mmCIF file of C-alpha atoms in Angstrom:
data_model
loop_
_atom_site.group_PDB
_atom_site.id
_atom_site.type_symbol
_atom_site.label_atom_id
_atom_site.label_comp_id
_atom_site.label_asym_id
_atom_site.label_seq_id
_atom_site.Cartn_x
_atom_site.Cartn_y
_atom_site.Cartn_z
ATOM 1 C CA ALA A 1 -12.286 -13.358 -1.783
ATOM 2 C CA GLN A 2 -11.146 -9.815 -2.122
ATOM 3 C CA LYS A 3 -9.402 -8.826 -5.240
ATOM 4 C CA VAL A 4 -8.237 -5.669 -7.005
ATOM 5 C CA THR A 5 -7.499 -5.667 -10.661
ATOM 6 C CA GLN A 6 -5.623 -3.039 -12.634
ATOM 7 C CA ALA A 7 -5.812 -4.242 -16.107
ATOM 8 C CA GLN A 8 -3.470 -1.742 -17.560
ATOM 9 C CA THR A 9 0.112 -2.631 -16.868
ATOM 10 C CA GLU A 10 1.639 0.374 -18.665
ATOM 11 C CA ILE A 11 0.297 3.523 -20.231
ATOM 12 C CA SER A 12 2.286 6.114 -22.200
ATOM 13 C CA VAL A 13 0.927 9.498 -23.061
ATOM 14 C CA VAL A 14 2.272 12.742 -24.198
ATOM 15 C CA GLU A 15 2.133 15.725 -21.927
ATOM 16 C CA LYS A 16 -1.268 17.482 -21.590
ATOM 17 C CA GLU A 17 -3.219 14.483 -22.685
ATOM 18 C CA ASP A 18 -5.831 13.322 -20.272
ATOM 19 C CA VAL A 19 -5.387 9.669 -19.068
ATOM 20 C CA THR A 20 -7.605 7.317 -17.001
ATOM 21 C CA LEU A 21 -6.286 4.559 -14.976
ATOM 22 C CA ASP A 22 -8.929 1.731 -14.307
ATOM 23 C CA CYS A 23 -9.422 -0.187 -11.107
ATOM 24 C CA VAL A 24 -12.019 -2.965 -10.703
ATOM 25 C CA TYR A 25 -12.504 -4.662 -7.247
ATOM 26 C CA GLU A 26 -14.216 -7.594 -5.771
ATOM 27 C CA THR A 27 -15.448 -7.922 -2.148
ATOM 28 C CA ARG A 28 -18.247 -9.420 -0.406
ATOM 29 C CA ASP A 29 -18.200 -6.900 2.352
ATOM 30 C CA THR A 30 -20.844 -4.131 2.405
ATOM 31 C CA THR A 31 -18.661 -1.733 4.054
ATOM 32 C CA TYR A 32 -15.123 -1.267 2.647
ATOM 33 C CA TYR A 33 -12.529 1.349 1.750
ATOM 34 C CA LEU A 34 -10.827 2.191 -1.639
ATOM 35 C CA PHE A 35 -7.564 3.845 -2.015
ATOM 36 C CA TRP A 36 -5.093 5.234 -4.660
ATOM 37 C CA TYR A 37 -1.457 5.545 -4.012
ATOM 38 C CA LYS A 38 1.219 6.975 -6.264
ATOM 39 C CA GLN A 39 4.704 5.579 -6.282
ATOM 40 C CA PRO A 40 7.292 7.943 -7.906
ATOM 41 C CA PRO A 41 10.649 6.704 -9.195
ATOM 42 C CA SER A 42 11.965 7.367 -5.570
ATOM 43 C CA GLY A 43 10.007 4.519 -4.507
ATOM 44 C CA GLU A 44 7.653 5.848 -1.590
ATOM 45 C CA LEU A 45 4.051 5.499 -1.474
ATOM 46 C CA VAL A 46 2.189 8.774 -1.689
ATOM 47 C CA PHE A 47 -1.447 8.554 -0.539
ATOM 48 C CA LEU A 48 -3.886 10.193 -3.160
ATOM 49 C CA ILE A 49 -7.414 9.412 -1.928
ATOM 50 C CA ARG A 50 -9.583 7.221 0.401
ATOM 51 C CA ARG A 51 -13.160 6.558 -0.380
ATOM 52 C CA ASN A 52 -15.536 4.439 1.711
ATOM 53 C CA SER A 53 -18.272 2.279 0.198
ATOM 54 C CA PHE A 54 -21.079 4.429 1.314
ATOM 55 C CA ASP A 55 -19.799 7.519 -0.514
ATOM 56 C CA GLU A 56 -20.251 7.331 -4.168
ATOM 57 C CA GLN A 57 -19.626 10.958 -4.747
ATOM 58 C CA ASN A 58 -17.152 11.593 -7.305
ATOM 59 C CA GLU A 59 -14.199 13.729 -6.334
ATOM 60 C CA ILE A 60 -11.869 16.398 -8.025
ATOM 61 C CA SER A 61 -8.651 17.459 -6.594
ATOM 62 C CA GLY A 62 -7.063 19.939 -9.062
ATOM 63 C CA ARG A 63 -6.038 17.832 -12.083
ATOM 64 C CA TYR A 64 -7.077 14.612 -10.338
ATOM 65 C CA SER A 65 -10.465 13.148 -10.290
ATOM 66 C CA TRP A 66 -11.978 9.920 -9.321
ATOM 67 C CA ASN A 67 -15.115 8.105 -10.433
ATOM 68 C CA PHE A 68 -16.430 5.578 -8.049
ATOM 69 C CA GLN A 69 -19.313 3.232 -9.381
ATOM 70 C CA LYS A 70 -20.474 0.503 -6.983
ATOM 71 C CA SER A 71 -22.662 -0.968 -9.717
ATOM 72 C CA THR A 72 -19.558 -1.833 -11.899
ATOM 73 C CA SER A 73 -17.192 -2.293 -8.862
ATOM 74 C CA SER A 74 -14.867 0.290 -10.351
ATOM 75 C CA PHE A 75 -12.939 3.117 -8.846
ATOM 76 C CA ASN A 76 -11.120 4.893 -11.828
ATOM 77 C CA PHE A 77 -8.639 7.677 -11.556
ATOM 78 C CA THR A 78 -8.355 10.351 -14.263
ATOM 79 C CA ILE A 79 -5.443 12.835 -14.616
ATOM 80 C CA THR A 80 -6.383 15.732 -16.698
ATOM 81 C CA ALA A 81 -3.706 17.596 -18.730
ATOM 82 C CA SER A 82 -1.053 15.240 -17.642
ATOM 83 C CA GLN A 83 2.603 16.346 -16.748
ATOM 84 C CA VAL A 84 5.892 14.689 -16.794
ATOM 85 C CA VAL A 85 5.833 14.870 -13.029
ATOM 86 C CA ASP A 86 2.820 12.557 -13.182
ATOM 87 C CA SER A 87 5.091 9.763 -14.300
ATOM 88 C CA ALA A 88 5.001 7.035 -11.564
ATOM 89 C CA VAL A 89 3.334 3.720 -10.713
ATOM 90 C CA TYR A 90 -0.185 4.019 -9.452
ATOM 91 C CA PHE A 91 -1.829 1.545 -7.083
ATOM 92 C CA CYS A 92 -5.483 0.992 -6.351
ATOM 93 C CA ALA A 93 -6.124 -0.820 -3.061
ATOM 94 C CA LEU A 94 -9.193 -2.185 -1.120
ATOM 95 C CA SER A 95 -9.551 -2.632 2.662
ATOM 96 C CA GLU A 96 -12.277 -4.321 4.500
ATOM 97 C CA ALA A 97 -14.015 -2.199 7.258
ATOM 98 C CA GLY A 98 -13.871 -4.305 10.462
ATOM 99 C CA GLY A 99 -15.555 -7.315 12.277
ATOM 100 C CA SER A 100 -13.849 -10.375 13.792
ATOM 101 C CA SER A 101 -12.124 -11.395 10.455
ATOM 102 C CA ASN A 102 -10.638 -7.998 9.910
ATOM 103 C CA THR A 103 -6.906 -8.267 9.283
ATOM 104 C CA GLY A 104 -6.625 -4.686 8.465
ATOM 105 C CA LYS A 105 -5.069 -5.862 5.165
ATOM 106 C CA LEU A 106 -4.779 -3.645 2.220
ATOM 107 C CA ILE A 107 -5.364 -5.656 -0.956
ATOM 108 C CA PHE A 108 -3.462 -3.941 -3.824
ATOM 109 C CA GLY A 109 -3.710 -4.166 -7.562
ATOM 110 C CA GLN A 110 -0.721 -4.948 -9.651
ATOM 111 C CA GLY A 111 -0.094 -1.269 -10.260
ATOM 112 C CA THR A 112 -0.196 0.717 -13.500
ATOM 113 C CA THR A 113 3.060 2.438 -14.653
ATOM 114 C CA LEU A 114 2.311 5.765 -16.258
ATOM 115 C CA GLN A 115 4.861 7.479 -18.520
ATOM 116 C CA VAL A 116 4.288 11.008 -19.470
ATOM 117 C CA LYS A 117 6.451 12.021 -22.371
ATOM 118 C CA PRO A 118 7.352 15.778 -22.946
ATOM 119 C CA GLU B 1 5.783 15.226 12.333
ATOM 120 C CA ALA B 2 3.523 12.103 12.332
ATOM 121 C CA GLN B 3 5.323 9.494 10.512
ATOM 122 C CA VAL B 4 6.463 5.950 10.125
ATOM 123 C CA THR B 5 10.109 5.466 10.076
ATOM 124 C CA GLN B 6 11.896 2.554 8.388
ATOM 125 C CA ASN B 7 15.582 1.714 8.585
ATOM 126 C CA PRO B 8 17.655 1.083 6.558
ATOM 127 C CA ARG B 9 16.450 2.364 3.235
ATOM 128 C CA TYR B 10 18.745 0.224 1.283
ATOM 129 C CA LEU B 11 20.459 -3.057 2.335
ATOM 130 C CA ILE B 12 22.546 -5.552 0.417
ATOM 131 C CA THR B 13 23.179 -8.710 2.366
ATOM 132 C CA VAL B 14 24.443 -12.242 1.726
ATOM 133 C CA THR B 15 22.237 -15.389 1.910
ATOM 134 C CA GLY B 16 21.837 -16.762 5.370
ATOM 135 C CA LYS B 17 23.001 -13.592 7.344
ATOM 136 C CA LYS B 18 20.384 -12.697 9.774
ATOM 137 C CA LEU B 19 19.062 -9.150 9.473
ATOM 138 C CA THR B 20 16.399 -6.934 10.951
ATOM 139 C CA VAL B 21 14.521 -4.043 9.283
ATOM 140 C CA THR B 22 13.256 -1.660 11.969
ATOM 141 C CA CYS B 23 9.971 0.230 11.815
ATOM 142 C CA SER B 24 8.792 2.837 14.230
ATOM 143 C CA GLN B 25 5.669 5.017 14.490
ATOM 144 C CA ASN B 26 5.014 8.154 16.514
ATOM 145 C CA MET B 27 1.217 8.280 16.261
ATOM 146 C CA ASN B 28 0.210 5.865 19.014
ATOM 147 C CA HIS B 29 -1.401 3.674 16.299
ATOM 148 C CA GLU B 30 -2.560 0.110 17.491
ATOM 149 C CA TYR B 31 -2.266 -1.437 14.169
ATOM 150 C CA MET B 32 0.882 -2.075 12.201
ATOM 151 C CA SER B 33 1.814 -4.393 9.226
ATOM 152 C CA TRP B 34 4.465 -5.258 6.826
ATOM 153 C CA TYR B 35 4.139 -5.563 2.928
ATOM 154 C CA ARG B 36 6.633 -6.445 0.256
ATOM 155 C CA GLN B 37 6.429 -5.304 -3.243
ATOM 156 C CA ASP B 38 7.425 -7.304 -6.253
ATOM 157 C CA PRO B 39 6.981 -6.475 -9.902
ATOM 158 C CA GLY B 40 3.683 -7.398 -11.377
ATOM 159 C CA LEU B 41 2.241 -8.453 -7.968
ATOM 160 C CA GLY B 42 1.630 -5.319 -6.236
ATOM 161 C CA LEU B 43 2.171 -5.156 -2.532
ATOM 162 C CA ARG B 44 1.432 -8.258 -0.448
ATOM 163 C CA GLN B 45 0.980 -8.398 3.367
ATOM 164 C CA ILE B 46 3.648 -10.252 5.310
ATOM 165 C CA TYR B 47 2.688 -9.892 8.924
ATOM 166 C CA TYR B 48 0.383 -7.636 10.824
ATOM 167 C CA SER B 49 -0.097 -6.684 14.658
ATOM 168 C CA MET B 50 -3.327 -5.543 16.042
ATOM 169 C CA ASN B 51 -1.670 -4.338 19.228
ATOM 170 C CA VAL B 52 1.475 -4.999 21.744
ATOM 171 C CA GLU B 53 2.026 -8.662 21.750
ATOM 172 C CA ALA B 54 -0.559 -9.413 19.158
ATOM 173 C CA THR B 55 0.870 -10.506 15.781
ATOM 174 C CA ASP B 56 -0.317 -12.709 13.044
ATOM 175 C CA LYS B 57 0.588 -13.865 9.426
ATOM 176 C CA GLY B 58 -0.335 -12.249 6.401
ATOM 177 C CA ASP B 59 -0.394 -13.695 2.948
ATOM 178 C CA VAL B 60 3.354 -14.319 2.618
ATOM 179 C CA PRO B 61 4.887 -14.932 6.045
ATOM 180 C CA GLU B 62 7.339 -17.631 5.136
ATOM 181 C CA GLY B 63 10.884 -16.619 5.979
ATOM 182 C CA TYR B 64 9.988 -13.764 8.257
ATOM 183 C CA LYS B 65 9.474 -13.135 11.812
ATOM 184 C CA VAL B 66 8.085 -9.982 13.722
ATOM 185 C CA SER B 67 7.733 -8.834 17.306
ATOM 186 C CA ARG B 68 5.643 -6.209 18.791
ATOM 187 C CA LYS B 69 6.950 -5.490 22.578
ATOM 188 C CA GLU B 70 5.818 -1.940 22.474
ATOM 189 C CA LYS B 71 3.306 -0.072 20.591
ATOM 190 C CA ARG B 72 5.714 2.137 18.524
ATOM 191 C CA ASN B 73 7.868 -0.554 17.245
ATOM 192 C CA PHE B 74 7.403 -3.284 14.767
ATOM 193 C CA PRO B 75 10.603 -4.987 13.440
ATOM 194 C CA LEU B 76 10.815 -7.343 10.563
ATOM 195 C CA ILE B 77 13.368 -10.155 11.059
ATOM 196 C CA LEU B 78 14.788 -12.396 8.411
ATOM 197 C CA GLU B 79 16.646 -15.032 10.267
ATOM 198 C CA SER B 80 18.198 -16.594 7.124
ATOM 199 C CA PRO B 81 17.607 -14.429 4.045
ATOM 200 C CA SER B 82 17.494 -16.004 0.677
ATOM 201 C CA PRO B 83 17.579 -14.442 -2.733
ATOM 202 C CA ASN B 84 13.796 -14.831 -3.231
ATOM 203 C CA GLN B 85 13.268 -12.328 -0.347
ATOM 204 C CA THR B 86 14.994 -9.545 -2.470
ATOM 205 C CA SER B 87 12.148 -6.999 -2.579
ATOM 206 C CA LEU B 88 11.007 -3.620 -1.682
ATOM 207 C CA TYR B 89 9.475 -3.594 1.893
ATOM 208 C CA PHE B 90 7.020 -1.273 3.474
ATOM 209 C CA CYS B 91 5.856 -0.899 7.104
ATOM 210 C CA ALA B 92 2.489 0.723 7.636
ATOM 211 C CA SER B 93 0.434 1.830 10.578
ATOM 212 C CA ARG B 94 -3.436 2.302 10.422
ATOM 213 C CA PHE B 95 -5.465 5.003 12.086
ATOM 214 C CA ARG B 96 -9.126 5.650 12.315
ATOM 215 C CA ALA B 97 -10.502 8.830 10.584
ATOM 216 C CA ALA B 98 -13.950 10.334 10.575
ATOM 217 C CA THR B 99 -14.657 8.503 7.434
ATOM 218 C CA GLY B 100 -12.992 5.330 8.288
ATOM 219 C CA PHE B 101 -9.623 3.762 8.273
ATOM 220 C CA GLY B 102 -6.407 5.301 6.792
ATOM 221 C CA TYR B 103 -2.827 4.081 6.460
ATOM 222 C CA THR B 104 0.543 5.677 6.821
ATOM 223 C CA PHE B 105 3.413 4.083 4.992
ATOM 224 C CA GLY B 106 7.182 4.243 5.780
ATOM 225 C CA SER B 107 9.338 5.256 2.936
ATOM 226 C CA GLY B 108 10.336 1.768 2.133
ATOM 227 C CA THR B 109 13.500 -0.524 2.479
ATOM 228 C CA ARG B 110 15.010 -1.871 -0.660
ATOM 229 C CA LEU B 111 16.594 -5.145 0.232
ATOM 230 C CA THR B 112 18.845 -7.157 -2.017
ATOM 231 C CA VAL B 113 19.942 -10.718 -1.018
ATOM 232 C CA VAL B 114 22.938 -12.080 -3.019
#
């Protein structure tokens, strides 16, 4: 069965600290997609990144970076020099790629609440 | 602007009073789905639709109905809401990009059943 685990329920840091949000996933599919979403206090889901299972290149976007390691089934997210505006709930999610059993479902982790204090 | 539009954003209702949450997308996506978000549980799929007139249950379909009479609309129907359906609901549509699938989410509907 597919599963996504975000073991960190809440993280609190002081502004300008670096912080890493962990995501571990389980799937038997060889082709799949991984996502990170940000949910600010206003409640909407903001797409951050999509990574397919064949692309293990790490990615950097400004202060955000993602480390994808198939060997450990992890897709961790690091915010460098955190800011108060980064305070939000962050979700990691997994989706299967296709086939007759494809329900198109996104499997979400439980979410990590990040609080960045000034 | 390409988007998924949900209405209403906020709704307070009483137990047993039928309600519909609307979802509309303007991107001609075939696939649409509904999720509910509860504290500590992340988001869970309620129903999904592969295309017009093709709907199926997700992980938590009890107490909900959906319909897909046209491609752009995918309403979520609560025929007899109960307090345990108090939640934050998201509609999503799926698209195919060069590197695989992606999802566009609506802004969410915060439902309270008293």
